[in-house]
Structure formats: structure tokens, C-alpha cells
PDB file of C-alpha atoms and ligand atoms in Angstrom:
ATOM      1  CA  MET A   1     -46.726  20.201  51.868  1.00 89.00           C
ATOM      2  CA  ALA A   2     -47.764  23.261  53.826  1.00 97.00           C
ATOM      3  CA  ARG A   3     -49.677  22.808  57.064  1.00 98.00           C
ATOM      4  CA  LEU A   4     -53.132  24.189  57.812  1.00 98.00           C
ATOM      5  CA  SER A   5     -53.882  25.886  61.122  1.00 98.00           C
ATOM      6  CA  VAL A   6     -57.616  26.458  61.484  1.00 98.00           C
ATOM      7  CA  ASN A   7     -58.648  29.683  63.194  1.00 98.00           C
ATOM      8  CA  ILE A   8     -61.787  28.968  65.222  1.00 98.00           C
ATOM      9  CA  ASP A   9     -62.534  32.546  66.386  1.00 98.00           C
ATOM     10  CA  HIS A  10     -65.779  32.753  64.470  1.00 97.00           C
ATOM     11  CA  ILE A  11     -67.319  29.755  66.189  1.00 98.00           C
ATOM     12  CA  ALA A  12     -66.915  31.878  69.310  1.00 98.00           C
ATOM     13  CA  THR A  13     -68.374  34.888  67.467  1.00 98.00           C
ATOM     14  CA  VAL A  14     -71.628  32.939  67.032  1.00 98.00           C
ATOM     15  CA  ARG A  15     -71.603  31.839  70.675  1.00 98.00           C
ATOM     16  CA  GLN A  16     -71.038  35.404  71.886  1.00 97.00           C
ATOM     17  CA  ALA A  17     -74.002  36.608  69.825  1.00 97.00           C
ATOM     18  CA  ARG A  18     -76.139  35.130  72.629  1.00 97.00           C
ATOM     19  CA  ARG A  19     -73.444  35.065  75.338  1.00 96.00           C
ATOM     20  CA  GLY A  20     -74.287  31.426  75.918  1.00 96.00           C
ATOM     21  CA  ILE A  21     -72.370  28.170  75.769  1.00 97.00           C
ATOM     22  CA  GLU A  22     -73.116  27.096  72.195  1.00 97.00           C
ATOM     23  CA  PRO A  23     -71.523  26.584  69.736  1.00 98.00           C
ATOM     24  CA  ASP A  24     -68.394  25.758  71.720  1.00 98.00           C
ATOM     25  CA  PRO A  25     -65.139  26.634  69.915  1.00 98.00           C
ATOM     26  CA  VAL A  26     -63.312  23.906  71.835  1.00 98.00           C
ATOM     27  CA  THR A  27     -65.624  21.260  70.334  1.00 98.00           C
ATOM     28  CA  GLY A  28     -65.029  22.896  66.939  1.00 98.00           C
ATOM     29  CA  ALA A  29     -61.283  22.618  67.444  1.00 98.00           C
ATOM     30  CA  MET A  30     -61.611  18.903  68.202  1.00 98.00           C
ATOM     31  CA  ILE A  31     -63.621  18.294  65.020  1.00 98.00           C
ATOM     32  CA  ALA A  32     -61.139  20.363  62.978  1.00 98.00           C
ATOM     33  CA  GLU A  33     -58.268  18.245  64.307  1.00 98.00           C
ATOM     34  CA  ILE A  34     -60.058  14.979  63.561  1.00 98.00           C
ATOM     35  CA  SER A  35     -60.670  16.307  60.028  1.00 98.00           C
ATOM     36  CA  GLY A  36     -56.978  16.916  59.400  1.00 98.00           C
ATOM     37  CA  ALA A  37     -56.133  20.383  60.766  1.00 98.00           C
ATOM     38  CA  ASP A  38     -52.435  20.567  61.615  1.00 98.00           C
ATOM     39  CA  GLY A  39     -52.985  23.260  64.197  1.00 98.00           C
ATOM     40  CA  ILE A  40     -55.576  25.435  65.911  1.00 98.00           C
ATOM     41  CA  THR A  41     -55.351  29.225  65.994  1.00 98.00           C
ATOM     42  CA  VAL A  42     -57.255  31.629  68.221  1.00 98.00           C
ATOM     43  CA  HIS A  43     -57.091  35.385  68.637  1.00 97.00           C
ATOM     44  CA  LEU A  44     -57.693  36.472  72.221  1.00 97.00           C
ATOM     45  CA  ARG A  45     -58.686  40.084  71.673  1.00 95.00           C
ATOM     46  CA  GLU A  46     -58.440  42.791  74.284  1.00 94.00           C
ATOM     47  CA  ASP A  47     -62.231  43.324  74.121  1.00 94.00           C
ATOM     48  CA  ARG A  48     -62.933  39.533  74.251  1.00 96.00           C
ATOM     49  CA  ARG A  49     -65.404  39.849  71.397  1.00 95.00           C
ATOM     50  CA  HIS A  50     -65.105  36.165  70.495  1.00 97.00           C
ATOM     51  CA  ILE A  51     -62.529  33.924  72.188  1.00 98.00           C
ATOM     52  CA  GLN A  52     -62.678  34.022  76.016  1.00 97.00           C
ATOM     53  CA  ASP A  53     -59.931  33.261  78.541  1.00 97.00           C
ATOM     54  CA  ARG A  54     -61.742  30.063  79.474  1.00 97.00           C
ATOM     55  CA  ASP A  55     -61.417  28.837  75.864  1.00 98.00           C
ATOM     56  CA  MET A  56     -57.647  29.342  75.912  1.00 97.00           C
ATOM     57  CA  PHE A  57     -57.114  27.280  79.019  1.00 96.00           C
ATOM     58  CA  LEU A  58     -59.380  24.473  77.800  1.00 98.00           C
ATOM     59  CA  LEU A  59     -57.769  24.460  74.344  1.00 98.00           C
ATOM     60  CA  LYS A  60     -54.339  24.156  75.905  1.00 98.00           C
ATOM     61  CA  LYS A  61     -55.551  20.982  77.636  1.00 98.00           C
ATOM     62  CA  MET A  62     -57.410  19.534  74.647  1.00 98.00           C
ATOM     63  CA  VAL A  63     -55.533  20.437  71.452  1.00 98.00           C
ATOM     64  CA  LYS A  64     -53.307  17.604  70.314  1.00 98.00           C
ATOM     65  CA  THR A  65     -51.746  19.407  67.351  1.00 98.00           C
ATOM     66  CA  LYS A  66     -50.247  22.897  67.718  1.00 98.00           C
ATOM     67  CA  LEU A  67     -52.018  25.705  69.515  1.00 98.00           C
ATOM     68  CA  ASN A  68     -51.265  29.167  68.163  1.00 98.00           C
ATOM     69  CA  LEU A  69     -52.359  32.200  70.209  1.00 98.00           C
ATOM     70  CA  GLU A  70     -52.692  35.437  68.257  1.00 97.00           C
ATOM     71  CA  MET A  71     -52.501  38.456  70.522  1.00 96.00           C
ATOM     72  CA  ALA A  72     -51.502  42.089  70.814  1.00 95.00           C
ATOM     73  CA  ALA A  73     -48.181  42.875  72.481  1.00 95.00           C
ATOM     74  CA  THR A  74     -49.693  44.087  75.755  1.00 95.00           C
ATOM     75  CA  GLN A  75     -48.675  43.257  79.319  1.00 96.00           C
ATOM     76  CA  GLU A  76     -52.057  41.626  79.977  1.00 96.00           C
ATOM     77  CA  MET A  77     -51.563  39.247  77.035  1.00 97.00           C
ATOM     78  CA  LEU A  78     -47.979  38.500  78.020  1.00 98.00           C
ATOM     79  CA  LYS A  79     -49.189  37.291  81.410  1.00 98.00           C
ATOM     80  CA  ILE A  80     -51.847  35.071  79.819  1.00 98.00           C
ATOM     81  CA  ALA A  81     -49.415  33.628  77.245  1.00 98.00           C
ATOM     82  CA  LEU A  82     -46.918  32.704  79.948  1.00 98.00           C
ATOM     83  CA  GLU A  83     -49.689  31.017  81.932  1.00 98.00           C
ATOM     84  CA  VAL A  84     -51.307  29.140  79.034  1.00 98.00           C
ATOM     85  CA  LYS A  85     -48.020  28.257  77.314  1.00 98.00           C
ATOM     86  CA  PRO A  86     -49.347  27.607  73.808  1.00 98.00           C
ATOM     87  CA  TYR A  87     -47.018  26.082  71.217  1.00 98.00           C
ATOM     88  CA  MET A  88     -46.782  29.444  69.529  1.00 98.00           C
ATOM     89  CA  VAL A  89     -47.725  33.072  69.955  1.00 98.00           C
ATOM     90  CA  THR A  90     -48.339  35.268  66.905  1.00 98.00           C
ATOM     91  CA  ILE A  91     -48.082  38.938  67.741  1.00 97.00           C
ATOM     92  CA  VAL A  92     -50.584  41.071  65.829  1.00 96.00           C
ATOM     93  CA  PRO A  93     -51.466  44.764  65.892  1.00 93.00           C
ATOM     94  CA  GLU A  94     -54.904  45.378  67.368  1.00 77.00           C
ATOM     95  CA  LYS A  95     -57.320  48.260  67.291  1.00 72.00           C
ATOM     96  CA  ARG A  96     -60.596  48.160  69.149  1.00 57.00           C
ATOM     97  CA  GLU A  97     -62.701  49.522  66.325  1.00 58.00           C
ATOM     98  CA  GLU A  98     -61.455  47.212  63.568  1.00 63.00           C
ATOM     99  CA  LEU A  99     -63.584  44.324  62.268  1.00 61.00           C
ATOM    100  CA  THR A 100     -60.523  42.102  61.941  1.00 63.00           C
ATOM    101  CA  THR A 101     -56.737  42.567  61.985  1.00 66.00           C
ATOM    102  CA  GLU A 102     -56.236  45.264  59.393  1.00 68.00           C
ATOM    103  CA  GLY A 103     -52.505  45.591  58.878  1.00 81.00           C
ATOM    104  CA  GLY A 104     -49.150  44.091  59.714  1.00 93.00           C
ATOM    105  CA  LEU A 105     -47.037  45.004  62.735  1.00 94.00           C
ATOM    106  CA  ASP A 106     -44.561  47.830  62.360  1.00 94.00           C
ATOM    107  CA  VAL A 107     -41.672  45.877  63.832  1.00 95.00           C
ATOM    108  CA  ARG A 108     -39.087  48.385  62.673  1.00 93.00           C
ATOM    109  CA  THR A 109     -40.567  51.289  64.617  1.00 92.00           C
ATOM    110  CA  HIS A 110     -41.236  49.277  67.776  1.00 93.00           C
ATOM    111  CA  ARG A 111     -38.029  47.267  67.633  1.00 95.00           C
ATOM    112  CA  ASP A 112     -36.799  47.752  71.206  1.00 95.00           C
ATOM    113  CA  TYR A 113     -40.159  47.038  72.807  1.00 95.00           C
ATOM    114  CA  LEU A 114     -40.812  43.996  70.591  1.00 96.00           C
ATOM    115  CA  LYS A 115     -37.363  42.555  71.199  1.00 97.00           C
ATOM    116  CA  LYS A 116     -37.890  42.535  74.964  1.00 97.00           C
ATOM    117  CA  TYR A 117     -41.442  41.266  74.538  1.00 97.00           C
ATOM    118  CA  THR A 118     -40.490  38.484  72.110  1.00 98.00           C
ATOM    119  CA  GLU A 119     -37.594  37.337  74.231  1.00 97.00           C
ATOM    120  CA  ALA A 120     -39.721  37.204  77.376  1.00 98.00           C
ATOM    121  CA  ILE A 121     -42.023  34.742  75.599  1.00 98.00           C
ATOM    122  CA  ARG A 122     -39.290  32.731  73.878  1.00 98.00           C
ATOM    123  CA  ASP A 123     -37.430  32.361  77.184  1.00 98.00           C
ATOM    124  CA  SER A 124     -40.298  30.233  78.428  1.00 97.00           C
ATOM    125  CA  GLY A 125     -40.070  27.914  75.422  1.00 98.00           C
ATOM    126  CA  ILE A 126     -42.903  29.372  73.325  1.00 98.00           C
ATOM    127  CA  ASN A 127     -42.267  30.141  69.622  1.00 98.00           C
ATOM    128  CA  VAL A 128     -43.030  33.710  68.560  1.00 98.00           C
ATOM    129  CA  ASN A 129     -44.129  34.732  65.076  1.00 98.00           C
ATOM    130  CA  LEU A 130     -44.696  38.346  64.059  1.00 97.00           C
ATOM    131  CA  PHE A 131     -47.570  39.192  61.721  1.00 97.00           C
ATOM    132  CA  ILE A 132     -46.126  41.539  59.099  1.00 97.00           C
ATOM    133  CA  ASN A 133     -46.772  42.874  55.639  1.00 97.00           C
ATOM    134  CA  PRO A 134     -44.539  41.352  52.946  1.00 98.00           C
ATOM    135  CA  GLU A 135     -41.902  44.087  53.157  1.00 97.00           C
ATOM    136  CA  PRO A 136     -38.144  43.415  53.353  1.00 98.00           C
ATOM    137  CA  GLU A 137     -37.576  45.981  56.149  1.00 97.00           C
ATOM    138  CA  GLN A 138     -40.186  44.266  58.312  1.00 97.00           C
ATOM    139  CA  VAL A 139     -38.710  40.802  57.651  1.00 98.00           C
ATOM    140  CA  LYS A 140     -35.256  42.058  58.620  1.00 98.00           C
ATOM    141  CA  ALA A 141     -36.669  43.728  61.726  1.00 98.00           C
ATOM    142  CA  ALA A 142     -38.399  40.459  62.732  1.00 98.00           C
ATOM    143  CA  HIS A 143     -35.024  38.760  62.534  1.00 98.00           C
ATOM    144  CA  MET A 144     -33.418  41.532  64.590  1.00 98.00           C
ATOM    145  CA  VAL A 145     -35.908  41.204  67.444  1.00 98.00           C
ATOM    146  CA  ASN A 146     -35.246  37.449  67.653  1.00 98.00           C
ATOM    147  CA  ALA A 147     -38.644  36.225  66.494  1.00 98.00           C
ATOM    148  CA  SER A 148     -38.820  32.536  65.570  1.00 98.00           C
ATOM    149  CA  GLY A 149     -40.669  33.400  62.403  1.00 98.00           C
ATOM    150  CA  ILE A 150     -43.099  35.590  60.542  1.00 98.00           C
ATOM    151  CA  GLU A 151     -46.673  35.319  59.404  1.00 98.00           C
ATOM    152  CA  ILE A 152     -47.126  37.196  56.154  1.00 98.00           C
ATOM    153  CA  HIS A 153     -50.269  39.299  56.037  1.00 97.00           C
ATOM    154  CA  THR A 154     -52.116  38.137  52.911  1.00 98.00           C
ATOM    155  CA  GLY A 155     -55.060  40.515  53.383  1.00 97.00           C
ATOM    156  CA  ARG A 156     -53.955  42.811  50.569  1.00 97.00           C
ATOM    157  CA  TYR A 157     -53.439  39.872  48.203  1.00 98.00           C
ATOM    158  CA  ALA A 158     -56.899  38.569  49.087  1.00 98.00           C
ATOM    159  CA  GLU A 159     -58.622  41.866  48.357  1.00 97.00           C
ATOM    160  CA  LEU A 160     -57.031  42.611  44.991  1.00 97.00           C
ATOM    161  CA  THR A 161     -59.081  41.971  41.873  1.00 96.00           C
ATOM    162  CA  ASN A 162     -56.834  43.305  39.112  1.00 97.00           C
ATOM    163  CA  GLU A 163     -54.555  40.599  37.671  1.00 97.00           C
ATOM    164  CA  LYS A 164     -51.546  42.909  37.374  1.00 98.00           C
ATOM    165  CA  ASP A 165     -51.844  43.976  41.010  1.00 98.00           C
ATOM    166  CA  ILE A 166     -52.261  40.368  42.121  1.00 98.00           C
ATOM    167  CA  GLU A 167     -49.094  39.361  40.310  1.00 98.00           C
ATOM    168  CA  ALA A 168     -47.165  42.272  41.821  1.00 98.00           C
ATOM    169  CA  GLU A 169     -48.368  41.313  45.311  1.00 98.00           C
ATOM    170  CA  LEU A 170     -47.396  37.671  44.762  1.00 98.00           C
ATOM    171  CA  ILE A 171     -43.896  38.832  43.829  1.00 98.00           C
ATOM    172  CA  ARG A 172     -43.739  40.888  47.044  1.00 98.00           C
ATOM    173  CA  ILE A 173     -44.853  37.850  49.029  1.00 98.00           C
ATOM    174  CA  ASN A 174     -42.390  35.585  47.257  1.00 98.00           C
ATOM    175  CA  ASN A 175     -39.501  37.977  47.955  1.00 98.00           C
ATOM    176  CA  ALA A 176     -40.465  38.235  51.620  1.00 98.00           C
ATOM    177  CA  VAL A 177     -40.546  34.424  51.873  1.00 98.00           C
ATOM    178  CA  LEU A 178     -37.105  34.129  50.256  1.00 98.00           C
ATOM    179  CA  LEU A 179     -35.588  36.715  52.589  1.00 98.00           C
ATOM    180  CA  ALA A 180     -37.185  35.172  55.685  1.00 98.00           C
ATOM    181  CA  SER A 181     -35.948  31.702  54.728  1.00 98.00           C
ATOM    182  CA  LYS A 182     -32.453  33.093  54.237  1.00 98.00           C
ATOM    183  CA  LEU A 183     -32.637  34.570  57.746  1.00 98.00           C
ATOM    184  CA  LYS A 184     -33.805  31.186  59.082  1.00 98.00           C
ATOM    185  CA  LEU A 185     -37.214  32.513  60.098  1.00 98.00           C
ATOM    186  CA  SER A 186     -40.149  30.142  59.802  1.00 98.00           C
ATOM    187  CA  VAL A 187     -42.740  31.408  57.330  1.00 98.00           C
ATOM    188  CA  HIS A 188     -46.492  31.303  57.797  1.00 98.00           C
ATOM    189  CA  ALA A 189     -49.161  33.206  55.877  1.00 98.00           C
ATOM    190  CA  GLY A 190     -52.729  34.172  56.528  1.00 98.00           C
ATOM    191  CA  HIS A 191     -55.659  36.568  56.465  1.00 97.00           C
ATOM    192  CA  GLY A 192     -58.506  36.653  53.991  1.00 98.00           C
ATOM    193  CA  LEU A 193     -57.573  33.335  52.391  1.00 98.00           C
ATOM    194  CA  ASP A 194     -60.405  31.286  50.928  1.00 98.00           C
ATOM    195  CA  TYR A 195     -61.186  28.337  48.675  1.00 98.00           C
ATOM    196  CA  SER A 196     -60.354  30.227  45.498  1.00 98.00           C
ATOM    197  CA  ASN A 197     -57.470  32.574  46.347  1.00 98.00           C
ATOM    198  CA  ILE A 198     -55.451  29.913  48.216  1.00 98.00           C
ATOM    199  CA  LYS A 199     -54.350  28.184  45.004  1.00 97.00           C
ATOM    200  CA  ARG A 200     -51.831  30.758  43.796  1.00 97.00           C
ATOM    201  CA  LEU A 201     -50.323  31.097  47.245  1.00 97.00           C
ATOM    202  CA  THR A 202     -49.668  27.359  47.409  1.00 97.00           C
ATOM    203  CA  GLU A 203     -47.436  27.910  44.381  1.00 96.00           C
ATOM    204  CA  VAL A 204     -45.138  30.179  46.434  1.00 97.00           C
ATOM    205  CA  ASN A 205     -42.302  27.969  47.637  1.00 96.00           C
ATOM    206  CA  GLY A 206     -41.364  28.167  51.287  1.00 97.00           C
ATOM    207  CA  ILE A 207     -44.661  28.975  53.021  1.00 98.00           C
ATOM    208  CA  GLU A 208     -44.753  26.343  55.743  1.00 98.00           C
ATOM    209  CA  GLU A 209     -48.183  26.994  57.194  1.00 98.00           C
ATOM    210  CA  PHE A 210     -51.431  28.774  56.364  1.00 98.00           C
ATOM    211  CA  ALA A 211     -53.664  30.212  59.113  1.00 98.00           C
ATOM    212  CA  ILE A 212     -57.221  30.275  57.792  1.00 98.00           C
ATOM    213  CA  GLY A 213     -60.372  31.042  59.718  1.00 98.00           C
ATOM    214  CA  PHE A 214     -63.312  32.914  58.335  1.00 98.00           C
ATOM    215  CA  SER A 215     -63.751  31.080  55.017  1.00 98.00           C
ATOM    216  CA  ILE A 216     -63.533  27.646  56.669  1.00 98.00           C
ATOM    217  CA  ILE A 217     -65.960  28.449  59.483  1.00 98.00           C
ATOM    218  CA  ALA A 218     -68.357  30.227  57.090  1.00 98.00           C
ATOM    219  CA  ARG A 219     -68.443  27.192  54.787  1.00 98.00           C
ATOM    220  CA  SER A 220     -68.900  24.854  57.733  1.00 98.00           C
ATOM    221  CA  ILE A 221     -72.320  26.394  58.423  1.00 98.00           C
ATOM    222  CA  PHE A 222     -73.511  24.711  55.230  1.00 98.00           C
ATOM    223  CA  VAL A 223     -71.330  21.618  54.923  1.00 98.00           C
ATOM    224  CA  GLY A 224     -69.987  20.989  58.425  1.00 98.00           C
ATOM    225  CA  ILE A 225     -66.497  21.490  59.833  1.00 98.00           C
ATOM    226  CA  GLU A 226     -65.256  18.085  58.701  1.00 98.00           C
ATOM    227  CA  ARG A 227     -65.912  18.789  55.030  1.00 98.00           C
ATOM    228  CA  SER A 228     -64.816  22.425  55.115  1.00 98.00           C
ATOM    229  CA  VAL A 229     -61.458  21.504  56.708  1.00 98.00           C
ATOM    230  CA  LYS A 230     -60.902  18.522  54.400  1.00 98.00           C
ATOM    231  CA  GLU A 231     -61.648  20.584  51.298  1.00 98.00           C
ATOM    232  CA  MET A 232     -59.128  23.264  52.324  1.00 98.00           C
ATOM    233  CA  LYS A 233     -56.528  20.614  53.151  1.00 98.00           C
ATOM    234  CA  GLU A 234     -56.982  19.134  49.668  1.00 98.00           C
ATOM    235  CA  LEU A 235     -56.428  22.546  48.055  1.00 98.00           C
ATOM    236  CA  ILE A 236     -53.270  23.111  50.077  1.00 97.00           C
ATOM    237  CA  ALA A 237     -51.986  19.667  49.148  1.00 91.00           C
TER     238      ALA A 237
HETATM  239  N1  PXP B   1     -53.694  35.284  60.761  1.00 65.43           N
HETATM  240  C1  PXP B   1     -53.837  36.369  61.576  1.00 65.43           C
HETATM  241  C2  PXP B   1     -52.620  36.933  62.205  1.00 65.43           C
HETATM  242  C3  PXP B   1     -55.112  36.911  61.848  1.00 65.43           C
HETATM  243  O1  PXP B   1     -55.221  37.975  62.661  1.00 65.43           O
HETATM  244  C4  PXP B   1     -56.247  36.300  61.267  1.00 65.43           C
HETATM  245  C5  PXP B   1     -57.608  36.834  61.596  1.00 65.43           C
HETATM  246  O2  PXP B   1     -57.869  36.628  62.948  1.00 65.43           O
HETATM  247  C6  PXP B   1     -56.051  35.170  60.454  1.00 65.43           C
HETATM  248  C7  PXP B   1     -54.767  34.704  60.199  1.00 65.43           C
HETATM  249  C8  PXP B   1     -57.200  34.449  59.818  1.00 65.43           C
HETATM  250  O3  PXP B   1     -57.808  35.285  58.898  1.00 65.43           O
HETATM  251  P1  PXP B   1     -59.190  34.852  58.232  1.00 65.43           P
HETATM  252  O4  PXP B   1     -60.166  34.672  59.336  1.00 65.43           O
HETATM  253  O5  PXP B   1     -59.494  35.978  57.308  1.00 65.43           O
HETATM  254  O6  PXP B   1     -58.911  33.556  57.509  1.00 65.43           O
END
């Protein structure tokens, strides 16, 4: 059964709307864990629009499952990752003007830089996943730079509405999973997943973990975090 890592960024988005102390994403993480989350994910963005440095350090102390830090491959973030020492770092591309992470990393083009970067993090015992589109060249490049695994960008899958396109994208995802497993990379998937589009992805063999944020936190406004996490866990099971 695949694991569920709950991304709590958008609890912090609400807090930052008033720059106050409520709602606290760390409290949200604790409730998500009690409700069955297998991990907690946060994206510390360069512009600190939601998660703050203070959250990272507190989460490291409090999270009992697996803490996954999503971040851009900058020197500032490298320093923070080595200080916080989360269970895992997921390297994502980041642009200031985007609403959320819009595409996968181009590992192939930035191979030399990412190899050094990935190894610096792995040398201190932290796992490193690379967030990539489901493309064979990117999977191979992730293997070449010594990443521990990949997170497949499911944003395109999530946005498609035409059945033929959805099927084609699922085949692309399936092929990327097969290749990554052959290369002994761990395989996660995430972005844009919700209570309806998750089902067909759970039918793809080999995805070990889903990272889901927005849909869970959005639903929790109406039903609470406990129910929104439990309902997603049931769908993944
Ligand atoms: N995985 C990665 C790498 C992401 O950047 C995000 C968004 O922060 C997610 C998963 C979660 O996406 P969503 O909030 O759409 O579920």
C-alpha cells in the first residue's frame, strides 16, 4: 500500500494572510499524523510565502513520521537542509511568480550542478528525491546524479480532461515508474492530486508514496484535518 505524505503548506498560507500565529502548520502536522499520515511535507520557498524557517525547525523536533522538505537547489536552501536534517529533501524548480510548482526539474541540463548538490545532501544522511516530469531521459538523469529517488510530477495528469489524453499520460507515468524501479530509485508522485483523480494513479504499480497538499487542506476547512486525511488514506488503500 502506498504511503501518504501530507503537504501542510496551505495551513501556513492562511496564517500568512494575517502574518499572525494562527493557524499553526505544526499543530496541523500533528493532527495529520494522528489521523494516519505517513509523512509530512513542506515547501520552504525562497520568498517564504507560506512555510517559515521557524516551522521547519519545530517540525523537525515534532514530526514522528517522515519529514520531507521541498526546496529549490540554491545555496541558501542547502545550508538550511543541512541544519534541519529532515528525513528527505525533494528538489523542485522554483520561480518567484508562479502560484505553485509548475514543472519538473530539468535534471539532464543541470546534471553537473545537481550531482554535486545531491551528493552534498546525501553525504549527511538525508535522502534526496528529484521532482521530474514522467520522461525517461529525466529518470535516467536522476539516476546519474545519484538521487535516492524521484517524485513524478502529476500536475499534467491532474489537469487533463480528455480521456484519451489521460490514458496517454498514465502510460507515460507507468513507464517512468518502471524505469525508475529498474534503476533502483524510489518512486513518489504528487501535484494536483485530489479525491477523484487519485484513484487511477493508485492502479499504477510501484508508486511508493503520494505527496498531497492542497486538496486535503482545502477539504479540511469543511470537515477537519482528521477526516480529510482519513478519507484520502482510504482512497489510497
Ligand atoms: N509535490 C511537490 C514537489 C510539490 O511542489 C507540491 C506542491 O507544493 C506537491 C507535491 C503537492 O501538490 P498539491 O498541493 O497540489 O497537492
